[in-house]
mmCIF file of C-alpha atoms in Angstrom:
data_model
loop_
_atom_site.group_PDB
_atom_site.id
_atom_site.type_symbol
_atom_site.label_atom_id
_atom_site.label_comp_id
_atom_site.label_asym_id
_atom_site.label_seq_id
_atom_site.Cartn_x
_atom_site.Cartn_y
_atom_site.Cartn_z
ATOM 1 C CA MET A 832 25.167 90.155 -79.815
ATOM 2 C CA ALA A 833 23.566 86.409 -80.261
ATOM 3 C CA ASP A 834 20.493 86.569 -82.110
ATOM 4 C CA VAL A 835 18.636 85.148 -79.286
ATOM 5 C CA ALA A 836 15.258 83.245 -81.488
ATOM 6 C CA PRO A 837 11.526 84.613 -79.475
ATOM 7 C CA ASN A 838 11.959 80.877 -78.640
ATOM 8 C CA PRO A 839 9.170 79.872 -75.365
ATOM 9 C CA ARG A 840 10.930 80.462 -71.577
ATOM 10 C CA PRO A 841 12.723 77.855 -70.765
ATOM 11 C CA GLU A 842 10.559 76.588 -67.272
ATOM 12 C CA ARG A 843 11.470 73.156 -66.152
ATOM 13 C CA SER A 844 15.184 72.355 -64.683
ATOM 14 C CA ILE A 845 16.340 70.370 -67.574
ATOM 15 C CA ASP A 846 15.405 72.844 -70.829
ATOM 16 C CA ILE A 847 16.773 75.712 -68.915
ATOM 17 C CA TYR A 848 20.452 73.777 -68.456
ATOM 18 C CA ARG A 849 19.699 72.339 -72.211
ATOM 19 C CA ARG A 850 19.353 75.387 -73.639
ATOM 20 C CA SER A 851 21.905 76.922 -71.766
ATOM 21 C CA ALA A 852 24.601 74.077 -72.507
ATOM 22 C CA ALA A 853 23.580 74.789 -76.384
ATOM 23 C CA TRP A 854 25.289 78.425 -76.352
ATOM 24 C CA LEU A 855 28.560 77.288 -74.274
ATOM 25 C CA GLU A 856 29.277 74.201 -76.674
ATOM 26 C CA GLU A 857 28.380 76.228 -79.829
ATOM 27 C CA ASN A 858 31.143 78.830 -78.198
ATOM 28 C CA LEU A 859 33.712 76.114 -77.283
ATOM 29 C CA PRO A 860 37.002 76.812 -79.209
ATOM 30 C CA PRO A 861 38.168 73.638 -81.698
ATOM 31 C CA GLY A 862 38.629 70.365 -80.151
ATOM 32 C CA TRP A 863 36.718 71.555 -77.088
ATOM 33 C CA SER A 864 34.231 69.097 -76.023
ATOM 34 C CA MET A 865 31.667 68.974 -73.424
ATOM 35 C CA SER A 866 29.586 66.700 -71.608
ATOM 36 C CA SER A 867 27.582 66.033 -68.366
ATOM 37 C CA ASP A 868 25.535 63.698 -66.107
ATOM 38 C CA ARG A 869 22.019 61.954 -66.807
ATOM 39 C CA PRO A 870 19.702 62.800 -64.136
ATOM 40 C CA ARG A 871 15.712 62.144 -64.097
ATOM 41 C CA SER A 872 14.067 64.892 -66.005
ATOM 42 C CA PRO A 873 12.857 67.317 -65.158
ATOM 43 C CA ALA A 874 16.217 67.714 -63.307
ATOM 44 C CA ALA A 875 19.116 69.122 -64.623
ATOM 45 C CA PRO A 876 22.445 67.700 -64.638
ATOM 46 C CA ASN A 877 24.615 67.376 -61.469
ATOM 47 C CA ARG A 878 28.356 67.700 -63.182
ATOM 48 C CA LEU A 879 29.658 69.316 -66.136
ATOM 49 C CA LEU A 880 32.561 68.572 -67.733
ATOM 50 C CA ILE A 881 34.649 70.574 -69.996
ATOM 51 C CA THR A 882 37.734 68.636 -71.951
ATOM 52 C CA ALA A 883 40.371 69.651 -73.586
ATOM 53 C CA PRO A 884 41.928 68.565 -77.287
ATOM 54 C CA ASP A 885 44.604 67.000 -75.106
ATOM 55 C CA GLY A 886 42.191 65.197 -72.844
ATOM 56 C CA GLU A 887 42.535 66.965 -69.422
ATOM 57 C CA SER A 888 39.103 68.374 -68.514
ATOM 58 C CA VAL A 889 37.226 70.349 -65.847
ATOM 59 C CA SER A 890 34.213 69.629 -63.995
ATOM 60 C CA TYR A 891 31.932 72.218 -62.558
ATOM 61 C CA ALA A 892 28.197 71.976 -60.422
ATOM 62 C CA ILE A 893 25.220 72.750 -62.180
ATOM 63 C CA ILE A 894 23.232 75.459 -60.822
ATOM 64 C CA ALA A 895 20.153 75.431 -62.241
ATOM 65 C CA ARG A 896 17.729 78.308 -61.371
ATOM 66 C CA LYS A 897 14.926 80.179 -62.673
ATOM 67 C CA GLY A 898 15.462 83.434 -61.825
ATOM 68 C CA VAL A 899 19.100 84.467 -60.189
ATOM 69 C CA LEU A 900 19.005 88.540 -59.017
ATOM 70 C CA SER A 901 22.430 89.926 -57.408
ATOM 71 C CA GLY A 902 21.683 89.157 -53.871
ATOM 72 C CA ASP A 903 22.011 85.653 -54.801
ATOM 73 C CA VAL A 904 25.191 85.092 -56.001
ATOM 74 C CA ALA A 905 26.458 86.052 -52.506
ATOM 75 C CA ARG A 906 24.541 82.785 -51.451
ATOM 76 C CA ILE A 907 25.583 80.742 -54.578
ATOM 77 C CA ALA A 908 29.602 81.629 -54.068
ATOM 78 C CA SER A 909 29.239 80.288 -50.782
ATOM 79 C CA GLU A 910 27.638 77.171 -50.918
ATOM 80 C CA LEU A 911 30.284 76.162 -53.187
ATOM 81 C CA SER A 912 33.356 74.567 -51.685
ATOM 82 C CA ASP A 913 36.275 75.889 -51.899
ATOM 83 C CA SER A 914 37.763 73.516 -54.802
ATOM 84 C CA ASP A 915 34.821 73.652 -56.593
ATOM 85 C CA ARG A 916 33.815 75.480 -59.710
ATOM 86 C CA GLY A 917 29.983 76.523 -60.587
ATOM 87 C CA PHE A 918 28.275 77.128 -63.771
ATOM 88 C CA VAL A 919 25.059 78.905 -63.183
ATOM 89 C CA CYS A 920 22.713 78.738 -65.678
ATOM 90 C CA ALA A 921 18.863 80.087 -65.664
ATOM 91 C CA HIS A 922 16.140 81.545 -68.388
ATOM 92 C CA TYR A 923 18.138 85.122 -68.078
ATOM 93 C CA LEU A 924 21.718 86.889 -66.604
ATOM 94 C CA SER A 925 21.156 90.480 -66.316
ATOM 95 C CA ASP A 926 23.751 92.511 -66.536
ATOM 96 C CA PRO A 927 24.230 92.974 -62.760
ATOM 97 C CA VAL A 928 23.918 89.672 -61.987
ATOM 98 C CA ARG A 929 26.826 88.542 -64.530
ATOM 99 C CA ARG A 930 29.018 90.676 -62.906
ATOM 100 C CA GLN A 931 28.442 89.788 -59.700
ATOM 101 C CA LEU A 932 28.971 86.124 -60.527
ATOM 102 C CA ASP A 933 32.778 87.837 -62.580
ATOM 103 C CA GLY A 934 33.350 89.006 -59.410
ATOM 104 C CA HIS A 935 32.540 85.658 -57.667
ATOM 105 C CA GLY A 936 34.983 83.315 -60.545
ATOM 106 C CA ILE A 937 31.559 81.712 -61.440
ATOM 107 C CA SER A 938 31.305 80.252 -64.637
ATOM 108 C CA TYR A 939 27.195 80.587 -65.865
ATOM 109 C CA GLY A 940 25.322 80.705 -68.732
ATOM 110 C CA ASP A 941 21.909 81.534 -69.917
ATOM 111 C CA ALA A 942 19.501 80.688 -72.449
ATOM 112 C CA THR A 943 19.081 84.180 -74.502
ATOM 113 C CA GLY A 944 23.508 83.557 -75.218
ATOM 114 C CA ASN A 945 25.044 85.351 -72.297
ATOM 115 C CA VAL A 946 27.986 82.422 -71.437
ATOM 116 C CA SER A 947 30.956 82.968 -69.511
ATOM 117 C CA LEU A 948 33.247 79.755 -69.192
ATOM 118 C CA LEU A 949 36.695 79.957 -67.209
ATOM 119 C CA ALA A 950 39.523 77.637 -65.850
ATOM 120 C CA THR A 951 43.240 77.439 -65.127
ATOM 121 C CA ARG A 952 43.809 73.963 -65.667
ATOM 122 C CA PRO A 953 43.322 73.132 -68.353
ATOM 123 C CA THR A 954 43.163 76.264 -69.277
ATOM 124 C CA ILE A 955 39.813 78.277 -70.791
ATOM 125 C CA TRP A 956 37.991 81.263 -71.075
ATOM 126 C CA VAL A 957 34.529 81.448 -73.261
ATOM 127 C CA ARG A 958 32.531 84.757 -73.723
ATOM 128 C CA ASN A 959 29.881 85.659 -75.444
ATOM 129 C CA ARG A 960 26.929 88.361 -75.401
ATOM 130 C CA GLY A 961 22.889 87.554 -75.528
ATOM 131 C CA ALA A 962 20.346 89.647 -74.816
ATOM 132 C CA ASP A 963 20.658 93.091 -72.893
ATOM 133 C CA ALA A 964 17.027 92.505 -71.186
ATOM 134 C CA ASP A 965 14.940 89.496 -70.623
ATOM 135 C CA PRO A 966 13.633 88.632 -73.685
ATOM 136 C CA TRP A 967 10.629 86.765 -72.293
ATOM 137 C CA ARG A 968 9.499 90.082 -69.346
ATOM 138 C CA GLY A 969 6.247 91.702 -71.081
ATOM 139 C CA PRO A 970 5.068 94.625 -69.203
ATOM 140 C CA GLY A 971 3.484 94.471 -65.427
ATOM 141 C CA ARG A 972 5.859 91.790 -65.250
ATOM 142 C CA PRO A 973 7.301 91.356 -61.307
ATOM 143 C CA SER A 974 10.589 93.213 -60.943
ATOM 144 C CA GLY A 975 11.739 90.174 -59.057
ATOM 145 C CA VAL A 976 12.930 92.551 -56.485
ATOM 146 C CA LEU A 977 11.641 92.236 -52.614
ATOM 147 C CA THR A 978 11.259 95.896 -52.151
ATOM 148 C CA GLY A 979 8.367 97.775 -50.762
ATOM 149 C CA GLU A 980 5.282 96.998 -48.956
ATOM 150 C CA PRO A 981 3.583 93.991 -50.627
ATOM 151 C CA SER A 982 7.222 92.161 -50.412
ATOM 152 C CA GLU A 983 7.443 93.174 -46.741
ATOM 153 C CA ARG A 984 3.342 91.771 -45.858
ATOM 154 C CA VAL A 985 4.180 88.382 -48.364
ATOM 155 C CA VAL A 986 7.743 87.401 -47.380
ATOM 156 C CA ARG A 987 6.472 88.520 -43.314
ATOM 157 C CA ALA A 988 2.989 85.804 -43.868
ATOM 158 C CA LEU A 989 4.458 83.021 -45.635
ATOM 159 C CA ALA A 990 7.517 83.224 -42.748
ATOM 160 C CA ASP A 991 5.521 82.990 -39.694
ATOM 161 C CA TYR A 992 2.655 81.193 -40.881
ATOM 162 C CA VAL A 993 3.289 77.062 -41.621
ATOM 163 C CA GLY A 994 1.258 74.363 -43.803
ATOM 164 C CA GLU A 995 -0.302 74.639 -47.303
ATOM 165 C CA MET A 996 -1.146 77.879 -48.478
ATOM 166 C CA SER A 997 -3.520 79.118 -51.317
ATOM 167 C CA VAL A 998 -2.960 82.587 -52.430
ATOM 168 C CA PRO A 999 -6.301 83.862 -51.628
ATOM 169 C CA GLU A 1000 -5.684 82.776 -47.819
ATOM 170 C CA LEU A 1001 -1.827 84.357 -48.225
ATOM 171 C CA ILE A 1002 -4.002 87.759 -49.423
ATOM 172 C CA LYS A 1003 -6.573 87.215 -45.888
ATOM 173 C CA LEU A 1004 -3.193 86.716 -44.065
ATOM 174 C CA SER A 1005 -0.952 89.022 -45.504
ATOM 175 C CA GLY A 1006 -3.306 92.392 -45.577
ATOM 176 C CA THR A 1007 -1.690 92.156 -49.510
ATOM 177 C CA SER A 1008 -3.847 93.605 -52.495
ATOM 178 C CA THR A 1009 -4.965 90.355 -55.004
ATOM 179 C CA GLY A 1010 -2.307 91.618 -57.525
ATOM 180 C CA ALA A 1011 0.122 93.057 -55.552
ATOM 181 C CA ALA A 1012 0.489 89.224 -53.898
ATOM 182 C CA TYR A 1013 0.330 87.098 -56.657
ATOM 183 C CA ARG A 1014 3.081 89.556 -58.396
ATOM 184 C CA VAL A 1015 4.812 88.970 -54.913
ATOM 185 C CA VAL A 1016 4.469 84.663 -55.175
ATOM 186 C CA GLU A 1017 6.413 85.349 -58.910
ATOM 187 C CA VAL A 1018 9.107 86.637 -57.448
ATOM 188 C CA LEU A 1019 9.493 84.260 -54.731
ATOM 189 C CA TYR A 1020 8.143 81.620 -57.108
ATOM 190 C CA GLU A 1021 10.967 82.715 -59.629
ATOM 191 C CA ARG A 1022 13.952 82.851 -57.211
ATOM 192 C CA GLU A 1023 12.812 78.946 -56.135
ATOM 193 C CA LEU A 1024 11.997 80.686 -52.201
ATOM 194 C CA LEU A 1025 8.703 78.425 -52.544
ATOM 195 C CA THR A 1026 6.939 75.466 -54.236
ATOM 196 C CA ARG A 1027 3.877 76.021 -55.181
ATOM 197 C CA LEU A 1028 1.846 73.435 -57.577
ATOM 198 C CA PRO A 1029 0.172 74.455 -61.254
ATOM 199 C CA ARG A 1030 -2.108 76.973 -60.593
ATOM 200 C CA GLY A 1031 -2.581 75.551 -56.514
ATOM 201 C CA PRO A 1032 -1.418 75.995 -53.477
ATOM 202 C CA ILE A 1033 2.025 77.175 -52.096
ATOM 203 C CA THR A 1034 3.377 73.752 -50.746
ATOM 204 C CA ASP A 1035 6.930 74.757 -49.311
ATOM 205 C CA VAL A 1036 8.311 77.780 -48.068
ATOM 206 C CA ARG A 1037 12.333 77.952 -48.092
ATOM 207 C CA TRP A 1038 12.159 80.945 -45.064
ATOM 208 C CA PRO A 1039 15.990 80.708 -44.225
ATOM 209 C CA HIS A 1040 16.799 81.630 -47.903
ATOM 210 C CA MET A 1041 13.314 84.029 -48.292
ATOM 211 C CA LEU A 1042 14.272 86.259 -45.011
ATOM 212 C CA ARG A 1043 17.947 86.037 -46.453
ATOM 213 C CA ALA A 1044 16.511 87.315 -50.243
ATOM 214 C CA TRP A 1045 14.241 90.104 -48.694
ATOM 215 C CA ALA A 1046 17.246 91.325 -45.863
ATOM 216 C CA ALA A 1047 19.522 91.686 -49.192
ATOM 217 C CA ASP A 1048 16.790 93.647 -50.798
ATOM 218 C CA ARG A 1049 14.926 95.910 -49.021
ATOM 219 C CA LYS A 1050 15.888 99.809 -48.571
ATOM 220 C CA PRO A 1051 16.763 100.493 -45.439
ATOM 221 C CA CYS A 1052 14.231 102.577 -42.629
ATOM 222 C CA PRO A 1053 15.031 106.012 -42.336
ATOM 223 C CA THR A 1054 16.278 106.100 -38.535
ATOM 224 C CA ARG A 1055 17.071 108.467 -35.716
ATOM 225 C CA GLY A 1056 19.340 108.340 -32.713
ATOM 226 C CA PHE A 1057 18.503 109.464 -29.043
ATOM 227 C CA ALA A 1058 19.900 109.679 -25.294
ATOM 228 C CA ALA A 1059 17.753 108.319 -22.938
ATOM 229 C CA PRO A 1060 19.048 110.627 -19.988
ATOM 230 C CA GLY A 1061 17.648 108.468 -17.053
ATOM 231 C CA GLY A 1062 19.349 105.130 -18.945
ATOM 232 C CA LEU A 1063 18.510 102.040 -20.722
ATOM 233 C CA ASP A 1064 17.010 100.168 -17.737
ATOM 234 C CA ASP A 1065 14.778 103.080 -16.410
ATOM 235 C CA LEU A 1066 13.817 103.099 -20.539
ATOM 236 C CA LEU A 1067 12.791 99.678 -20.591
ATOM 237 C CA ALA A 1068 11.031 99.528 -17.642
ATOM 238 C CA ARG A 1069 9.035 102.595 -18.813
ATOM 239 C CA LEU A 1070 8.718 100.823 -22.097
ATOM 240 C CA ALA A 1071 7.121 97.802 -20.273
ATOM 241 C CA ALA A 1072 5.055 99.677 -18.046
ATOM 242 C CA THR A 1073 3.261 101.421 -21.559
ATOM 243 C CA ASP A 1074 -0.439 100.075 -22.353
ATOM 244 C CA GLY A 1075 -0.418 100.864 -26.463
ATOM 245 C CA ASP A 1076 0.408 104.349 -26.375
ATOM 246 C CA PRO A 1077 2.927 105.277 -27.797
ATOM 247 C CA GLY A 1078 3.420 102.669 -30.777
ATOM 248 C CA TYR A 1079 6.680 101.274 -30.673
ATOM 249 C CA ALA A 1080 8.685 97.182 -31.449
ATOM 250 C CA VAL A 1081 11.103 97.052 -30.250
ATOM 251 C CA THR A 1082 13.666 95.502 -33.182
ATOM 252 C CA GLY A 1083 17.932 93.996 -33.382
ATOM 253 C CA ILE A 1084 19.631 92.498 -31.195
ATOM 254 C CA GLY A 1085 16.722 94.221 -28.554
ATOM 255 C CA ALA A 1086 14.220 91.514 -29.694
ATOM 256 C CA THR A 1087 16.169 88.397 -28.743
ATOM 257 C CA ASP A 1088 18.211 86.846 -26.377
ATOM 258 C CA TYR A 1089 21.857 87.659 -28.390
ATOM 259 C CA ALA A 1090 22.404 89.640 -25.347
ATOM 260 C CA THR A 1091 22.112 92.530 -23.652
ATOM 261 C CA PRO A 1092 21.701 95.620 -25.952
ATOM 262 C CA ALA A 1093 24.032 98.562 -26.167
ATOM 263 C CA VAL A 1094 22.090 100.269 -28.032
ATOM 264 C CA LEU A 1095 17.945 100.078 -28.118
ATOM 265 C CA GLU A 1096 16.412 99.906 -31.716
ATOM 266 C CA VAL A 1097 12.846 100.800 -31.563
ATOM 267 C CA TYR A 1098 10.086 101.286 -34.647
ATOM 268 C CA ALA A 1099 7.813 103.805 -33.565
ATOM 269 C CA ASP A 1100 4.542 104.435 -35.276
ATOM 270 C CA ASP A 1101 5.203 108.254 -34.780
ATOM 271 C CA VAL A 1102 8.899 108.973 -33.943
ATOM 272 C CA ASP A 1103 8.433 112.546 -32.034
ATOM 273 C CA ALA A 1104 5.693 111.512 -30.307
ATOM 274 C CA PHE A 1105 7.548 108.061 -29.409
ATOM 275 C CA ALA A 1106 10.486 110.125 -28.357
ATOM 276 C CA ALA A 1107 8.393 112.688 -26.258
ATOM 277 C CA ALA A 1108 6.236 109.941 -24.043
ATOM 278 C CA MET A 1109 10.140 108.949 -23.490
ATOM 279 C CA ASP A 1110 11.743 111.925 -22.403
ATOM 280 C CA LEU A 1111 13.791 111.087 -25.147
ATOM 281 C CA ARG A 1112 16.898 113.672 -26.344
ATOM 282 C CA PRO A 1113 17.483 113.974 -30.088
ATOM 283 C CA ILE A 1114 22.002 113.267 -30.977
ATOM 284 C CA ASP A 1115 23.832 113.385 -33.772
ATOM 285 C CA GLY A 1116 26.555 110.612 -32.441
ATOM 286 C CA GLY A 1117 27.062 108.959 -29.589
ATOM 287 C CA ALA A 1118 23.025 107.413 -29.304
ATOM 288 C CA ASP A 1119 21.870 105.145 -26.650
ATOM 289 C CA VAL A 1120 18.496 104.349 -28.537
ATOM 290 C CA MET A 1121 17.924 104.070 -32.328
ATOM 291 C CA VAL A 1122 14.254 105.258 -33.803
ATOM 292 C CA ALA A 1123 12.760 103.860 -37.341
ATOM 293 C CA THR A 1124 10.177 105.197 -39.025
ATOM 294 C CA PRO A 1125 8.980 101.925 -40.880
ATOM 295 C CA TRP A 1126 7.590 101.355 -44.496
ATOM 296 C CA SER A 1127 4.708 99.076 -43.616
ATOM 297 C CA ALA A 1128 3.154 98.700 -40.150
ATOM 298 C CA VAL A 1129 3.667 95.208 -40.459
ATOM 299 C CA VAL A 1130 6.594 95.590 -38.337
ATOM 300 C CA PHE A 1131 3.540 96.140 -35.281
ATOM 301 C CA GLU A 1132 1.544 92.858 -36.492
ATOM 302 C CA ARG A 1133 1.802 89.327 -34.828
ATOM 303 C CA MET A 1134 4.188 90.734 -32.147
ATOM 304 C CA GLN A 1135 6.178 89.146 -29.686
ATOM 305 C CA TYR A 1136 6.613 90.014 -26.488
ATOM 306 C CA ARG A 1137 9.729 89.926 -24.072
ATOM 307 C CA ASN A 1138 10.467 90.909 -20.866
ATOM 308 C CA GLY A 1139 7.692 92.975 -20.754
ATOM 309 C CA LEU A 1140 8.778 95.021 -23.879
ATOM 310 C CA ARG A 1141 6.019 94.692 -27.422
ATOM 311 C CA CYS A 1142 9.169 93.754 -29.775
ATOM 312 C CA VAL A 1143 8.975 92.521 -33.490
ATOM 313 C CA ALA A 1144 8.332 89.101 -34.846
ATOM 314 C CA PRO A 1145 11.570 86.669 -34.824
ATOM 315 C CA ALA A 1146 11.543 86.642 -39.099
ATOM 316 C CA HIS A 1147 11.284 90.752 -38.743
ATOM 317 C CA ALA A 1148 13.708 90.499 -35.892
ATOM 318 C CA TYR A 1149 16.151 87.878 -38.520
ATOM 319 C CA ALA A 1150 15.905 90.221 -41.724
ATOM 320 C CA ASP A 1151 16.392 93.783 -39.378
ATOM 321 C CA LEU A 1152 19.721 91.899 -37.790
ATOM 322 C CA ALA A 1153 21.095 90.460 -41.153
ATOM 323 C CA ALA A 1154 20.797 94.102 -43.125
ATOM 324 C CA GLY A 1155 19.869 97.301 -43.012
ATOM 325 C CA PRO A 1156 20.956 100.218 -40.107
ATOM 326 C CA PHE A 1157 20.146 97.621 -37.009
ATOM 327 C CA ARG A 1158 22.820 95.042 -38.672
ATOM 328 C CA HIS A 1159 24.711 92.934 -36.436
ATOM 329 C CA PRO A 1160 25.554 89.722 -38.458
ATOM 330 C CA ASP A 1161 26.423 87.569 -35.537
ATOM 331 C CA ALA A 1162 23.065 87.916 -33.872
ATOM 332 C CA ALA A 1163 21.465 87.759 -37.142
ATOM 333 C CA GLU A 1164 22.933 84.298 -38.034
ATOM 334 C CA TYR A 1165 22.795 83.257 -33.537
ATOM 335 C CA LEU A 1166 18.623 84.037 -34.314
ATOM 336 C CA LEU A 1167 18.848 81.743 -37.534
ATOM 337 C CA THR A 1168 20.031 78.710 -36.015
ATOM 338 C CA THR A 1169 17.037 79.447 -32.788
ATOM 339 C CA LEU A 1170 14.359 79.133 -34.800
ATOM 340 C CA THR A 1171 15.495 76.874 -37.438
ATOM 341 C CA THR A 1172 16.130 74.616 -34.455
ATOM 342 C CA ASP A 1173 12.476 75.188 -33.085
ATOM 343 C CA GLU A 1174 10.181 76.306 -35.316
ATOM 344 C CA PRO A 1175 7.142 75.219 -34.043
ATOM 345 C CA ALA A 1176 8.137 78.070 -31.102
ATOM 346 C CA TRP A 1177 7.127 81.249 -33.439
ATOM 347 C CA ARG A 1178 5.417 79.573 -36.979
ATOM 348 C CA ARG A 1179 2.104 79.542 -36.666
ATOM 349 C CA PRO A 1180 -0.194 76.779 -38.455
ATOM 350 C CA VAL A 1181 -2.867 78.177 -41.305
ATOM 351 C CA ARG A 1182 -5.615 77.770 -39.764
ATOM 352 C CA ARG A 1183 -9.069 77.391 -42.211
ATOM 353 C CA THR A 1184 -13.093 78.286 -40.990
ATOM 354 C CA ARG A 1185 -15.094 75.733 -42.601
#
């Protein structure tokens, strides 16, 4: 294991790259060399070139990140062309992330000395072990995973609202405690899902990537299957006629215009009360209604209305379609395209009171 010096954690992309590249260069075989282009600081270089003693070389796309989690690796792999190689560098890469990168054939290095570089032509394999734990993560620092009610509330607020936003404004919009909101913002910042001025406001949110990360991280809600004796058309008509009781929010395909759902997917604040009010019958298989108990009441906030039905907000519908018990990848991508094409239709401007 590498002896990791207690240096300050690198924050700029160029410093993350330099620290990782230094470990890589130290572990290259004799006669091999490395070089990179020279972009303007603080950006990291775009390409890494590894050259063999006979002059043959191999090029890698440099992907510098403050933090990388397991859920990010598939997206990084998808953004690389089939013919390109990637070199991911970060201040620290955990063992699960390194194994994910290995599985996708992506080379990497971090500032603690964890290094893996692979190529078949010229043939090279470099491996070095650095830290087994993030040496810069102190007590109370966020875990880096977007799970739990604070994450749901903060992510939803950042997706639902558009415009420069201070963290105190985010706290008010999301209904999250001060400490929890700052922790989630730090996780999103480390994963480069938002841009924030030093000690200042959030200026930009990469909301499609943020929603993908949230969907991948969160735990699926418990669900129960039911049969609607009168059929879905009758159930939909009855739901549209309700005036607030029982509390529900349609999600999944039913919250989009992608297709007519064969199974209606719903959140209910009291599953038993909802089932009783709608005369639903519990069933083990072949259910045409799936009812979920939400982790957070945020599913009932900033809802959209479709054909008289109360539906979850578009951002929540996308996350449900992207992962979890209501997963439908084709519908998720359809909805994401729709949301990207017409952001003003669903993202609300941040309104400030004087």
